[in-house]
Amino acid sequence: KPKPKPKPKNAPPRKQEEITYPSELSRNVSGETKRISWNSDPNASFSDWKVEVLVRETQQRQLFYLHRNIVGFGPRKSEFLKEAFAQEQQDGKENMTKLILPEYQAKVFPMVMDYIYYTREARQSLTASRACAMYNIAERLEIVSLEKAIMEFYRKNTSLENVSEFFKCAKEADAVRLIAVSKAKIGTMIIQKPELGKLVPPSFLIEIIEIYREEFEDIRKKNPRSSLSNADLVQSKRLSKAAYLCVSHSKSTMNENLLNQLTNEKALPVIDVAVALPFLNLTAKFDKGSSEYTSLQRRCVKSITDNWSTFQKQFSSSEKVSNALKKLPSHVLADILVMTMNR
């Protein structure tokens, strides 16, 4: 009997043949293999659950034939439907879930099913409005992984060109976490480019600054005795620049309350020296002759005196420095002079 040929030492492993099942369960009309989906023939694919979607505005109904072992199992499962499956086993009711959805959500329901089934039957591209609608459904059906996926889509795709659209869609859908993601992304862009502050309305910038106030407070709670890092200080300075540009472009609607919110000390612990004097001049309009120091004035004075050389370089001569400082309230000017002399 002939001996078998020895296998070469460095021979690549033999590729295992893929097993396909040539039945109508896994083939489409053209005969190509196809994954079972929500759009498969319900009888051939042994669908064991239905979801009826009723469009609130038009009263139109659409039936989706689903599979419990897919929809209720795995990383993309719906906890809401999984609970419905368990309840049906106890009550012996019809294998159906009825959903009443607004039209904008009903249109993307197939995309949600595509996500669960890992398919692309809907053949629709993901836009900001569709993402928000899908997020609403994900919240209702408790598809946690889809919520996270949509949030990641927002983080990666929000840009200067589309930021207004993305934020508007999140607001209209009342998607709280997507709104927060949008604000955080806009905040990051403003810190990178403070000049964007002039394009943002004061009320919106206040919401952005509030996010950073909470971040700074968390840092202080965790380490009460620790000082802010250089990155935190740079962030505060850039936000202060954006805040001033926002204020200067909203003079007609600016008041003391808005100014205080835009320059909250817990969010802006340090003011950039480039905007310290303009801020001091602005606070003088709301002083009404008061000799009491405001939080903003104190931070601006500190910024000027700590960076005196940089401050002076903003002017072409020492005479212009003096003329600029003379316009300040007397108690503010006195402190600047005393502190610079002590240095």
Coordinates of N, CA, C and O in Angstrom, one line a residue, residues 180 183-184 187 190-191 202-218 220 235 239 243 260-268:
A180 N -27.1 67.0 23.8 CA -25.9 67.1 24.6 C -24.6 66.9 23.8 O -23.6 67.6 23.9
K183 N -24.0 69.9 21.6 CA -23.5 71.0 22.3 C -22.0 70.8 22.6 O -21.2 71.7 22.5
A184 N -21.7 69.6 23.1 CA -20.3 69.2 23.4 C -19.4 69.4 22.1 O -18.3 69.9 22.2
G187 N -19.0 73.0 21.4 CA -18.1 73.6 22.4 C -16.7 73.3 22.1 O -15.8 74.2 22.2
I190 N -15.7 75.6 19.3 CA -15.5 77.0 19.7 C -14.2 77.1 20.5 O -13.5 78.2 20.3
I191 N -13.8 76.2 21.3 CA -12.5 76.2 22.0 C -11.4 76.2 20.9 O -10.4 76.9 21.1
P202 N -26.2 84.4 22.5 CA -25.8 84.3 23.9 C -26.5 83.1 24.6 O -25.8 82.4 25.4
S203 N -27.8 82.9 24.4 CA -28.5 81.9 25.1 C -27.9 80.5 24.8 O -27.8 79.6 25.7
F204 N -27.4 80.3 23.6 CA -26.9 79.0 23.2 C -25.5 78.8 23.8 O -25.1 77.8 24.3
L205 N -24.7 79.9 23.7 CA -23.3 79.9 24.3 C -23.4 79.6 25.8 O -22.5 78.9 26.4
I206 N -24.4 80.2 26.4 CA -24.6 79.9 27.9 C -24.7 78.4 28.1 O -24.2 77.9 29.1
E207 N -25.5 77.8 27.3 CA -25.7 76.3 27.4 C -24.4 75.6 27.3 O -24.1 74.6 28.0
I208 N -23.5 76.0 26.3 CA -22.2 75.4 26.1 C -21.3 75.6 27.3 O -20.7 74.7 27.8
I209 N -21.3 76.8 27.8 CA -20.5 77.1 29.0 C -20.9 76.4 30.2 O -20.1 76.0 31.0
E210 N -22.2 76.1 30.3 CA -22.7 75.3 31.4 C -22.1 73.9 31.4 O -21.9 73.4 32.5
I211 N -21.9 73.3 30.3 CA -21.3 72.0 30.2 C -19.9 72.0 30.8 O -19.5 71.1 31.6
Y212 N -19.1 73.1 30.5 CA -17.8 73.2 31.0 C -17.8 73.5 32.5 O -16.9 73.1 33.2
R213 N -18.8 74.2 32.9 CA -18.9 74.5 34.3 C -19.1 73.2 35.1 O -18.4 73.0 36.2
E214 N -19.9 72.3 34.6 CA -20.1 71.0 35.3 C -18.9 70.2 35.3 O -18.6 69.5 36.2
E215 N -18.1 70.3 34.1 CA -16.9 69.5 34.1 C -15.9 70.0 35.1 O -15.2 69.2 35.8
F216 N -15.7 71.3 35.2 CA -14.8 71.9 36.2 C -15.2 71.5 37.6 O -14.4 71.2 38.5
E217 N -16.5 71.6 37.9 CA -17.0 71.2 39.2 C -16.7 69.7 39.6 O -16.4 69.4 40.7
D218 N -16.8 68.9 38.6 CA -16.5 67.4 38.8 C -15.0 67.3 39.1 O -14.7 66.5 40.0
R220 N -13.1 69.5 40.6 CA -12.9 70.0 42.0 C -13.4 69.0 43.0 O -12.9 68.9 44.1
Q235 N -8.3 76.2 27.9 CA -9.7 76.1 27.6 C -10.5 77.3 28.1 O -11.3 77.8 27.4
L239 N -12.5 80.1 25.9 CA -13.9 80.3 26.1 C -14.2 81.7 26.4 O -15.2 82.3 26.0
A243 N -16.7 84.2 24.5 CA -17.8 84.9 25.3 C -17.7 86.3 24.9 O -18.8 86.9 24.8
N260 N -23.3 87.9 33.2 CA -22.8 87.1 34.3 C -22.9 85.6 34.0 O -22.0 84.8 34.4
Q261 N -23.9 85.2 33.2 CA -24.0 83.8 32.8 C -22.9 83.4 31.8 O -22.4 82.3 31.9
L262 N -22.6 84.3 30.9 CA -21.6 84.0 29.9 C -20.2 84.0 30.5 O -19.3 83.4 29.9
T263 N -20.0 84.6 31.6 CA -18.7 84.7 32.2 C -18.6 84.0 33.6 O -17.8 84.4 34.5
N264 N -19.5 83.0 33.8 CA -19.5 82.3 35.1 C -18.1 81.9 35.5 O -17.4 81.2 34.8
E265 N -17.8 82.2 36.7 CA -16.4 82.0 37.2 C -16.1 80.5 37.3 O -15.0 80.0 37.1
K266 N -17.1 79.7 37.6 CA -16.9 78.2 37.6 C -16.6 77.6 36.3 O -16.0 76.5 36.2
A267 N -17.0 78.3 35.2 CA -16.7 77.8 33.9 C -15.5 78.5 33.3 O -14.8 77.9 32.5
L268 N -15.4 79.8 33.6 CA -14.2 80.6 33.1 C -13.4 81.1 34.3 O -13.4 82.3 34.7

